[in-house]
JSON list of C-alpha atoms in Angstrom, two decimals:
[
{"chain": "S", "resi": 1, "resn": "UNK", "atom": "CA", "xyz": [17.47, -1.03, 14.79]},
{"chain": "S", "resi": 2, "resn": "UNK", "atom": "CA", "xyz": [20.77, -0.21, 13.33]},
{"chain": "S", "resi": 3, "resn": "UNK", "atom": "CA", "xyz": [21.73, 2.76, 11.25]},
{"chain": "S", "resi": 4, "resn": "UNK", "atom": "CA", "xyz": [22.47, 0.46, 8.28]},
{"chain": "S", "resi": 5, "resn": "UNK", "atom": "CA", "xyz": [18.83, -1.32, 8.48]},
{"chain": "S", "resi": 6, "resn": "UNK", "atom": "CA", "xyz": [17.07, 2.24, 8.91]},
{"chain": "S", "resi": 7, "resn": "UNK", "atom": "CA", "xyz": [17.79, 2.90, 5.53]},
{"chain": "S", "resi": 8, "resn": "UNK", "atom": "CA", "xyz": [16.27, -0.57, 4.18]},
{"chain": "S", "resi": 9, "resn": "UNK", "atom": "CA", "xyz": [13.18, -0.30, 2.04]},
{"chain": "S", "resi": 10, "resn": "UNK", "atom": "CA", "xyz": [10.23, -2.73, 2.92]},
{"chain": "S", "resi": 11, "resn": "UNK", "atom": "CA", "xyz": [10.81, -4.72, -0.40]},
{"chain": "S", "resi": 12, "resn": "UNK", "atom": "CA", "xyz": [14.55, -5.43, 0.71]},
{"chain": "S", "resi": 13, "resn": "UNK", "atom": "CA", "xyz": [13.50, -6.64, 4.03]},
{"chain": "S", "resi": 14, "resn": "UNK", "atom": "CA", "xyz": [10.59, -8.75, 2.26]},
{"chain": "S", "resi": 15, "resn": "UNK", "atom": "CA", "xyz": [13.37, -10.43, -0.08]},
{"chain": "S", "resi": 16, "resn": "UNK", "atom": "CA", "xyz": [15.72, -10.65, 2.94]},
{"chain": "S", "resi": 17, "resn": "UNK", "atom": "CA", "xyz": [12.69, -12.57, 4.79]},
{"chain": "S", "resi": 18, "resn": "UNK", "atom": "CA", "xyz": [11.94, -14.67, 1.79]},
{"chain": "S", "resi": 19, "resn": "UNK", "atom": "CA", "xyz": [15.43, -16.16, 0.98]},
{"chain": "S", "resi": 20, "resn": "UNK", "atom": "CA", "xyz": [15.42, -16.84, 4.69]},
{"chain": "S", "resi": 21, "resn": "UNK", "atom": "CA", "xyz": [12.31, -18.91, 4.07]},
{"chain": "S", "resi": 22, "resn": "UNK", "atom": "CA", "xyz": [13.92, -20.50, 0.92]},
{"chain": "S", "resi": 23, "resn": "UNK", "atom": "CA", "xyz": [17.11, -21.25, 3.00]},
{"chain": "S", "resi": 24, "resn": "UNK", "atom": "CA", "xyz": [15.10, -22.98, 5.40]},
{"chain": "S", "resi": 25, "resn": "UNK", "atom": "CA", "xyz": [13.48, -25.04, 3.04]},
{"chain": "S", "resi": 26, "resn": "UNK", "atom": "CA", "xyz": [16.55, -25.96, 1.62]},
{"chain": "S", "resi": 27, "resn": "UNK", "atom": "CA", "xyz": [17.97, -27.15, 4.71]},
{"chain": "S", "resi": 28, "resn": "UNK", "atom": "CA", "xyz": [14.97, -29.05, 5.54]},
{"chain": "S", "resi": 29, "resn": "UNK", "atom": "CA", "xyz": [15.12, -30.60, 2.26]},
{"chain": "S", "resi": 30, "resn": "UNK", "atom": "CA", "xyz": [18.81, -31.67, 2.85]},
{"chain": "S", "resi": 31, "resn": "UNK", "atom": "CA", "xyz": [18.15, -33.28, 6.16]},
{"chain": "S", "resi": 32, "resn": "UNK", "atom": "CA", "xyz": [21.54, -31.95, 7.25]},
{"chain": "S", "resi": 33, "resn": "UNK", "atom": "CA", "xyz": [21.54, -31.02, 10.83]},
{"chain": "S", "resi": 34, "resn": "UNK", "atom": "CA", "xyz": [24.20, -28.52, 10.37]},
{"chain": "S", "resi": 35, "resn": "UNK", "atom": "CA", "xyz": [22.55, -27.10, 7.67]},
{"chain": "S", "resi": 36, "resn": "UNK", "atom": "CA", "xyz": [19.32, -26.69, 9.63]},
{"chain": "S", "resi": 37, "resn": "UNK", "atom": "CA", "xyz": [21.30, -24.99, 12.63]},
{"chain": "S", "resi": 38, "resn": "UNK", "atom": "CA", "xyz": [22.81, -22.65, 10.12]},
{"chain": "S", "resi": 39, "resn": "UNK", "atom": "CA", "xyz": [19.45, -21.87, 8.88]},
{"chain": "S", "resi": 40, "resn": "UNK", "atom": "CA", "xyz": [17.79, -21.34, 12.25]},
{"chain": "S", "resi": 41, "resn": "UNK", "atom": "CA", "xyz": [20.77, -18.95, 12.99]},
{"chain": "S", "resi": 42, "resn": "UNK", "atom": "CA", "xyz": [20.13, -17.23, 9.77]},
{"chain": "S", "resi": 43, "resn": "UNK", "atom": "CA", "xyz": [16.50, -16.79, 10.88]},
{"chain": "S", "resi": 44, "resn": "UNK", "atom": "CA", "xyz": [17.58, -15.29, 14.21]},
{"chain": "S", "resi": 45, "resn": "UNK", "atom": "CA", "xyz": [19.92, -12.86, 12.87]},
{"chain": "S", "resi": 46, "resn": "UNK", "atom": "CA", "xyz": [17.94, -11.39, 10.06]},
{"chain": "S", "resi": 47, "resn": "UNK", "atom": "CA", "xyz": [15.00, -10.89, 12.37]},
{"chain": "S", "resi": 48, "resn": "UNK", "atom": "CA", "xyz": [17.28, -9.33, 14.80]},
{"chain": "S", "resi": 49, "resn": "UNK", "atom": "CA", "xyz": [18.75, -6.77, 12.44]},
{"chain": "S", "resi": 50, "resn": "UNK", "atom": "CA", "xyz": [15.03, -5.86, 11.23]},
{"chain": "S", "resi": 51, "resn": "UNK", "atom": "CA", "xyz": [13.32, -5.07, 14.57]},
{"chain": "S", "resi": 52, "resn": "UNK", "atom": "CA", "xyz": [13.37, -1.62, 16.11]},
{"chain": "S", "resi": 53, "resn": "UNK", "atom": "CA", "xyz": [13.39, -2.76, 19.72]},
{"chain": "S", "resi": 54, "resn": "UNK", "atom": "CA", "xyz": [14.67, -6.10, 21.13]},
{"chain": "S", "resi": 55, "resn": "UNK", "atom": "CA", "xyz": [11.78, -8.97, 21.18]},
{"chain": "S", "resi": 56, "resn": "UNK", "atom": "CA", "xyz": [10.71, -10.53, 24.27]},
{"chain": "S", "resi": 57, "resn": "UNK", "atom": "CA", "xyz": [11.24, -14.21, 24.58]},
{"chain": "S", "resi": 58, "resn": "UNK", "atom": "CA", "xyz": [7.96, -15.21, 23.57]},
{"chain": "S", "resi": 59, "resn": "UNK", "atom": "CA", "xyz": [7.80, -12.92, 20.42]},
{"chain": "S", "resi": 60, "resn": "UNK", "atom": "CA", "xyz": [11.32, -14.31, 19.30]},
{"chain": "S", "resi": 61, "resn": "UNK", "atom": "CA", "xyz": [10.25, -17.78, 19.46]},
{"chain": "S", "resi": 62, "resn": "UNK", "atom": "CA", "xyz": [6.74, -17.20, 17.49]},
{"chain": "S", "resi": 63, "resn": "UNK", "atom": "CA", "xyz": [9.18, -15.25, 14.92]},
{"chain": "S", "resi": 64, "resn": "UNK", "atom": "CA", "xyz": [11.16, -18.28, 14.67]},
{"chain": "S", "resi": 65, "resn": "UNK", "atom": "CA", "xyz": [8.61, -20.67, 14.49]},
{"chain": "S", "resi": 66, "resn": "UNK", "atom": "CA", "xyz": [6.89, -18.54, 11.64]},
{"chain": "S", "resi": 67, "resn": "UNK", "atom": "CA", "xyz": [9.98, -18.50, 9.43]},
{"chain": "S", "resi": 68, "resn": "UNK", "atom": "CA", "xyz": [10.78, -22.34, 9.90]},
{"chain": "S", "resi": 69, "resn": "UNK", "atom": "CA", "xyz": [6.89, -22.95, 9.48]},
{"chain": "S", "resi": 70, "resn": "UNK", "atom": "CA", "xyz": [7.40, -20.60, 6.01]},
{"chain": "S", "resi": 71, "resn": "UNK", "atom": "CA", "xyz": [10.61, -22.95, 5.17]},
{"chain": "S", "resi": 72, "resn": "UNK", "atom": "CA", "xyz": [8.49, -26.34, 6.07]},
{"chain": "S", "resi": 73, "resn": "UNK", "atom": "CA", "xyz": [5.65, -25.00, 3.73]},
{"chain": "S", "resi": 74, "resn": "UNK", "atom": "CA", "xyz": [8.13, -23.85, 0.81]},
{"chain": "S", "resi": 75, "resn": "UNK", "atom": "CA", "xyz": [9.99, -27.19, 1.23]},
{"chain": "S", "resi": 76, "resn": "UNK", "atom": "CA", "xyz": [6.83, -29.31, 0.76]},
{"chain": "S", "resi": 77, "resn": "UNK", "atom": "CA", "xyz": [5.71, -27.15, -2.18]},
{"chain": "S", "resi": 78, "resn": "UNK", "atom": "CA", "xyz": [9.12, -27.20, -3.82]},
{"chain": "S", "resi": 79, "resn": "UNK", "atom": "CA", "xyz": [9.26, -31.04, -3.45]},
{"chain": "S", "resi": 80, "resn": "UNK", "atom": "CA", "xyz": [5.68, -31.39, -4.82]},
{"chain": "S", "resi": 81, "resn": "UNK", "atom": "CA", "xyz": [6.56, -29.02, -7.75]},
{"chain": "S", "resi": 82, "resn": "UNK", "atom": "CA", "xyz": [9.60, -31.04, -8.48]},
{"chain": "S", "resi": 83, "resn": "UNK", "atom": "CA", "xyz": [7.96, -34.38, -8.47]},
{"chain": "S", "resi": 84, "resn": "UNK", "atom": "CA", "xyz": [5.36, -33.14, -10.84]},
{"chain": "S", "resi": 85, "resn": "UNK", "atom": "CA", "xyz": [8.01, -31.47, -13.22]},
{"chain": "S", "resi": 86, "resn": "UNK", "atom": "CA", "xyz": [10.76, -34.15, -12.85]},
{"chain": "S", "resi": 87, "resn": "UNK", "atom": "CA", "xyz": [13.18, -31.42, -11.94]},
{"chain": "S", "resi": 88, "resn": "UNK", "atom": "CA", "xyz": [15.46, -31.63, -8.80]},
{"chain": "S", "resi": 89, "resn": "UNK", "atom": "CA", "xyz": [14.06, -29.77, -5.54]},
{"chain": "S", "resi": 90, "resn": "UNK", "atom": "CA", "xyz": [17.28, -27.89, -5.52]},
{"chain": "S", "resi": 91, "resn": "UNK", "atom": "CA", "xyz": [16.74, -26.24, -9.11]},
{"chain": "S", "resi": 92, "resn": "UNK", "atom": "CA", "xyz": [13.04, -25.47, -7.95]},
{"chain": "S", "resi": 93, "resn": "UNK", "atom": "CA", "xyz": [14.31, -23.69, -4.71]},
{"chain": "S", "resi": 94, "resn": "UNK", "atom": "CA", "xyz": [17.04, -22.01, -6.80]},
{"chain": "S", "resi": 95, "resn": "UNK", "atom": "CA", "xyz": [14.23, -20.47, -9.13]},
{"chain": "S", "resi": 96, "resn": "UNK", "atom": "CA", "xyz": [12.27, -19.47, -6.03]},
{"chain": "S", "resi": 97, "resn": "UNK", "atom": "CA", "xyz": [15.31, -17.46, -4.62]},
{"chain": "S", "resi": 98, "resn": "UNK", "atom": "CA", "xyz": [16.15, -16.05, -8.07]},
{"chain": "S", "resi": 99, "resn": "UNK", "atom": "CA", "xyz": [12.35, -15.00, -8.33]},
{"chain": "S", "resi": 100, "resn": "UNK", "atom": "CA", "xyz": [12.57, -13.10, -4.99]},
{"chain": "S", "resi": 101, "resn": "UNK", "atom": "CA", "xyz": [15.93, -11.11, -5.93]},
{"chain": "S", "resi": 102, "resn": "UNK", "atom": "CA", "xyz": [14.33, -10.17, -9.23]},
{"chain": "S", "resi": 103, "resn": "UNK", "atom": "CA", "xyz": [11.39, -8.95, -7.81]},
{"chain": "S", "resi": 104, "resn": "UNK", "atom": "CA", "xyz": [12.97, -6.90, -5.10]},
{"chain": "S", "resi": 105, "resn": "UNK", "atom": "CA", "xyz": [15.28, -5.45, -8.17]},
{"chain": "S", "resi": 106, "resn": "UNK", "atom": "CA", "xyz": [12.30, -4.45, -10.31]},
{"chain": "S", "resi": 107, "resn": "UNK", "atom": "CA", "xyz": [10.86, -2.69, -7.00]},
{"chain": "S", "resi": 108, "resn": "UNK", "atom": "CA", "xyz": [14.45, -0.95, -6.70]},
{"chain": "S", "resi": 109, "resn": "UNK", "atom": "CA", "xyz": [14.24, 0.19, -10.05]},
{"chain": "S", "resi": 110, "resn": "UNK", "atom": "CA", "xyz": [10.82, 1.73, -9.86]},
{"chain": "S", "resi": 111, "resn": "UNK", "atom": "CA", "xyz": [12.03, 3.59, -6.82]},
{"chain": "S", "resi": 112, "resn": "UNK", "atom": "CA", "xyz": [15.10, 4.99, -8.39]},
{"chain": "S", "resi": 113, "resn": "UNK", "atom": "CA", "xyz": [13.09, 5.89, -11.44]},
{"chain": "S", "resi": 114, "resn": "UNK", "atom": "CA", "xyz": [10.40, 7.57, -9.41]},
{"chain": "S", "resi": 115, "resn": "UNK", "atom": "CA", "xyz": [13.19, 9.33, -7.69]},
{"chain": "S", "resi": 116, "resn": "UNK", "atom": "CA", "xyz": [14.84, 10.64, -10.96]},
{"chain": "S", "resi": 117, "resn": "UNK", "atom": "CA", "xyz": [11.93, 11.85, -12.40]},
{"chain": "S", "resi": 118, "resn": "UNK", "atom": "CA", "xyz": [10.99, 13.79, -9.24]},
{"chain": "S", "resi": 119, "resn": "UNK", "atom": "CA", "xyz": [14.56, 15.08, -9.37]},
{"chain": "S", "resi": 120, "resn": "UNK", "atom": "CA", "xyz": [14.30, 16.26, -12.61]},
{"chain": "S", "resi": 121, "resn": "UNK", "atom": "CA", "xyz": [10.94, 17.69, -12.50]},
{"chain": "S", "resi": 122, "resn": "UNK", "atom": "CA", "xyz": [12.19, 19.70, -9.22]},
{"chain": "S", "resi": 123, "resn": "UNK", "atom": "CA", "xyz": [15.45, 20.89, -11.07]},
{"chain": "S", "resi": 124, "resn": "UNK", "atom": "CA", "xyz": [13.17, 21.93, -14.40]},
{"chain": "S", "resi": 125, "resn": "UNK", "atom": "CA", "xyz": [10.72, 23.56, -12.02]},
{"chain": "S", "resi": 126, "resn": "UNK", "atom": "CA", "xyz": [8.08, 21.62, -13.85]},
{"chain": "S", "resi": 127, "resn": "UNK", "atom": "CA", "xyz": [7.36, 19.61, -10.84]},
{"chain": "S", "resi": 128, "resn": "UNK", "atom": "CA", "xyz": [3.71, 18.60, -10.95]},
{"chain": "S", "resi": 129, "resn": "UNK", "atom": "CA", "xyz": [1.61, 19.70, -8.08]},
{"chain": "S", "resi": 130, "resn": "UNK", "atom": "CA", "xyz": [0.03, 17.05, -6.03]},
{"chain": "S", "resi": 131, "resn": "UNK", "atom": "CA", "xyz": [-3.62, 16.11, -7.35]},
{"chain": "S", "resi": 132, "resn": "UNK", "atom": "CA", "xyz": [-5.03, 15.18, -4.54]},
{"chain": "S", "resi": 133, "resn": "UNK", "atom": "CA", "xyz": [-5.18, 18.65, -2.44]},
{"chain": "S", "resi": 134, "resn": "UNK", "atom": "CA", "xyz": [-6.78, 20.19, -5.85]},
{"chain": "S", "resi": 135, "resn": "UNK", "atom": "CA", "xyz": [-9.12, 17.69, -5.84]},
{"chain": "S", "resi": 136, "resn": "UNK", "atom": "CA", "xyz": [-9.89, 18.16, -1.92]},
{"chain": "S", "resi": 137, "resn": "UNK", "atom": "CA", "xyz": [-10.13, 21.89, -2.87]},
{"chain": "S", "resi": 138, "resn": "UNK", "atom": "CA", "xyz": [-12.69, 21.43, -5.85]},
{"chain": "S", "resi": 139, "resn": "UNK", "atom": "CA", "xyz": [-14.89, 19.25, -3.47]},
{"chain": "S", "resi": 140, "resn": "UNK", "atom": "CA", "xyz": [-14.69, 21.74, -0.59]},
{"chain": "S", "resi": 141, "resn": "UNK", "atom": "CA", "xyz": [-15.64, 24.63, -3.42]},
{"chain": "S", "resi": 142, "resn": "UNK", "atom": "CA", "xyz": [-18.64, 22.47, -4.52]},
{"chain": "S", "resi": 143, "resn": "UNK", "atom": "CA", "xyz": [-19.99, 21.68, -0.95]},
{"chain": "S", "resi": 144, "resn": "UNK", "atom": "CA", "xyz": [-20.00, 25.67, -0.44]},
{"chain": "S", "resi": 145, "resn": "UNK", "atom": "CA", "xyz": [-21.57, 26.30, -3.42]},
{"chain": "S", "resi": 146, "resn": "UNK", "atom": "CA", "xyz": [-24.20, 23.59, -2.78]},
{"chain": "S", "resi": 147, "resn": "UNK", "atom": "CA", "xyz": [-24.92, 25.35, 0.84]},
{"chain": "S", "resi": 148, "resn": "UNK", "atom": "CA", "xyz": [-25.08, 28.53, -1.10]},
{"chain": "S", "resi": 149, "resn": "UNK", "atom": "CA", "xyz": [-27.74, 26.86, -3.08]},
{"chain": "S", "resi": 150, "resn": "UNK", "atom": "CA", "xyz": [-29.60, 25.70, -0.16]},
{"chain": "S", "resi": 151, "resn": "UNK", "atom": "CA", "xyz": [-29.57, 28.79, 1.74]},
{"chain": "S", "resi": 152, "resn": "UNK", "atom": "CA", "xyz": [-30.71, 30.79, -1.37]},
{"chain": "S", "resi": 153, "resn": "UNK", "atom": "CA", "xyz": [-33.43, 28.17, -1.83]},
{"chain": "S", "resi": 154, "resn": "UNK", "atom": "CA", "xyz": [-34.60, 28.44, 1.65]},
{"chain": "S", "resi": 155, "resn": "UNK", "atom": "CA", "xyz": [-34.66, 32.25, 1.55]},
{"chain": "S", "resi": 156, "resn": "UNK", "atom": "CA", "xyz": [-36.61, 32.06, -1.88]},
{"chain": "S", "resi": 157, "resn": "UNK", "atom": "CA", "xyz": [-39.08, 29.49, -0.37]},
{"chain": "S", "resi": 158, "resn": "UNK", "atom": "CA", "xyz": [-38.24, 26.84, -3.07]},
{"chain": "S", "resi": 159, "resn": "UNK", "atom": "CA", "xyz": [-36.82, 23.62, -1.87]},
{"chain": "S", "resi": 160, "resn": "UNK", "atom": "CA", "xyz": [-34.22, 23.12, -4.70]},
{"chain": "S", "resi": 161, "resn": "UNK", "atom": "CA", "xyz": [-35.99, 20.70, -6.80]},
{"chain": "S", "resi": 162, "resn": "UNK", "atom": "CA", "xyz": [-35.98, 21.01, -10.65]},
{"chain": "S", "resi": 163, "resn": "UNK", "atom": "CA", "xyz": [-39.37, 20.36, -12.47]},
{"chain": "S", "resi": 164, "resn": "UNK", "atom": "CA", "xyz": [-39.58, 18.77, -15.65]},
{"chain": "S", "resi": 165, "resn": "UNK", "atom": "CA", "xyz": [-39.48, 21.92, -17.45]},
{"chain": "S", "resi": 166, "resn": "UNK", "atom": "CA", "xyz": [-35.84, 22.81, -15.73]},
{"chain": "S", "resi": 167, "resn": "UNK", "atom": "CA", "xyz": [-36.91, 25.39, -13.31]},
{"chain": "S", "resi": 168, "resn": "UNK", "atom": "CA", "xyz": [-36.09, 25.39, -10.05]},
{"chain": "S", "resi": 169, "resn": "UNK", "atom": "CA", "xyz": [-39.13, 24.99, -7.69]},
{"chain": "S", "resi": 170, "resn": "UNK", "atom": "CA", "xyz": [-41.36, 23.92, -10.50]},
{"chain": "S", "resi": 171, "resn": "UNK", "atom": "CA", "xyz": [-42.86, 21.17, -8.56]},
{"chain": "S", "resi": 172, "resn": "UNK", "atom": "CA", "xyz": [-43.84, 23.16, -5.51]},
{"chain": "S", "resi": 173, "resn": "UNK", "atom": "CA", "xyz": [-47.42, 23.95, -5.09]},
{"chain": "S", "resi": 174, "resn": "UNK", "atom": "CA", "xyz": [-48.83, 26.86, -7.22]},
{"chain": "S", "resi": 175, "resn": "UNK", "atom": "CA", "xyz": [-49.82, 28.76, -3.89]},
{"chain": "S", "resi": 176, "resn": "UNK", "atom": "CA", "xyz": [-46.20, 28.66, -2.46]},
{"chain": "S", "resi": 177, "resn": "UNK", "atom": "CA", "xyz": [-44.83, 29.42, -5.94]},
{"chain": "S", "resi": 178, "resn": "UNK", "atom": "CA", "xyz": [-47.05, 32.31, -6.47]},
{"chain": "S", "resi": 179, "resn": "UNK", "atom": "CA", "xyz": [-45.98, 33.78, -3.20]},
{"chain": "S", "resi": 180, "resn": "UNK", "atom": "CA", "xyz": [-42.25, 33.40, -3.76]},
{"chain": "S", "resi": 181, "resn": "UNK", "atom": "CA", "xyz": [-42.75, 35.05, -7.45]},
{"chain": "S", "resi": 182, "resn": "UNK", "atom": "CA", "xyz": [-44.24, 38.22, -5.61]},
{"chain": "S", "resi": 183, "resn": "UNK", "atom": "CA", "xyz": [-41.55, 38.88, -3.54]}
]
């Protein structure tokens, strides 16, 4: 993977792949051999840019076929939608491409907003602590108290059950309760 690609967010890569699939669908719809060849080359280049290590020949073939199959599926669905709505297939494919780009932009905006908020909180000193460690600490404390309760119940002879009257050990046999009370 090149340094340039190391900075790509997953949403950017997904958008690039989505556009490659739409490009393949457009090439299939056109029926133009040159467009199909260019689309296949675009698939290869895009995949090559995204991978960390070179693919084996078989892996490369599988990835290319997956992208091509995605394009075929997109072309078929776009053709069906175009026929149903009375719009040209090119308009449907263009709409799909715009949708992919729009979703990626929304994700980028969310990431920028989150980064700005975190930076502002850090600069203000109002950074909110991560709630999860606090929750984990609370449940550890609860487990410890529960263990202490169990050990105390074992020491004083109760089993920790609460009776209808609200007393711990109220449901234990009378002779056992009397022995415990005598201690």
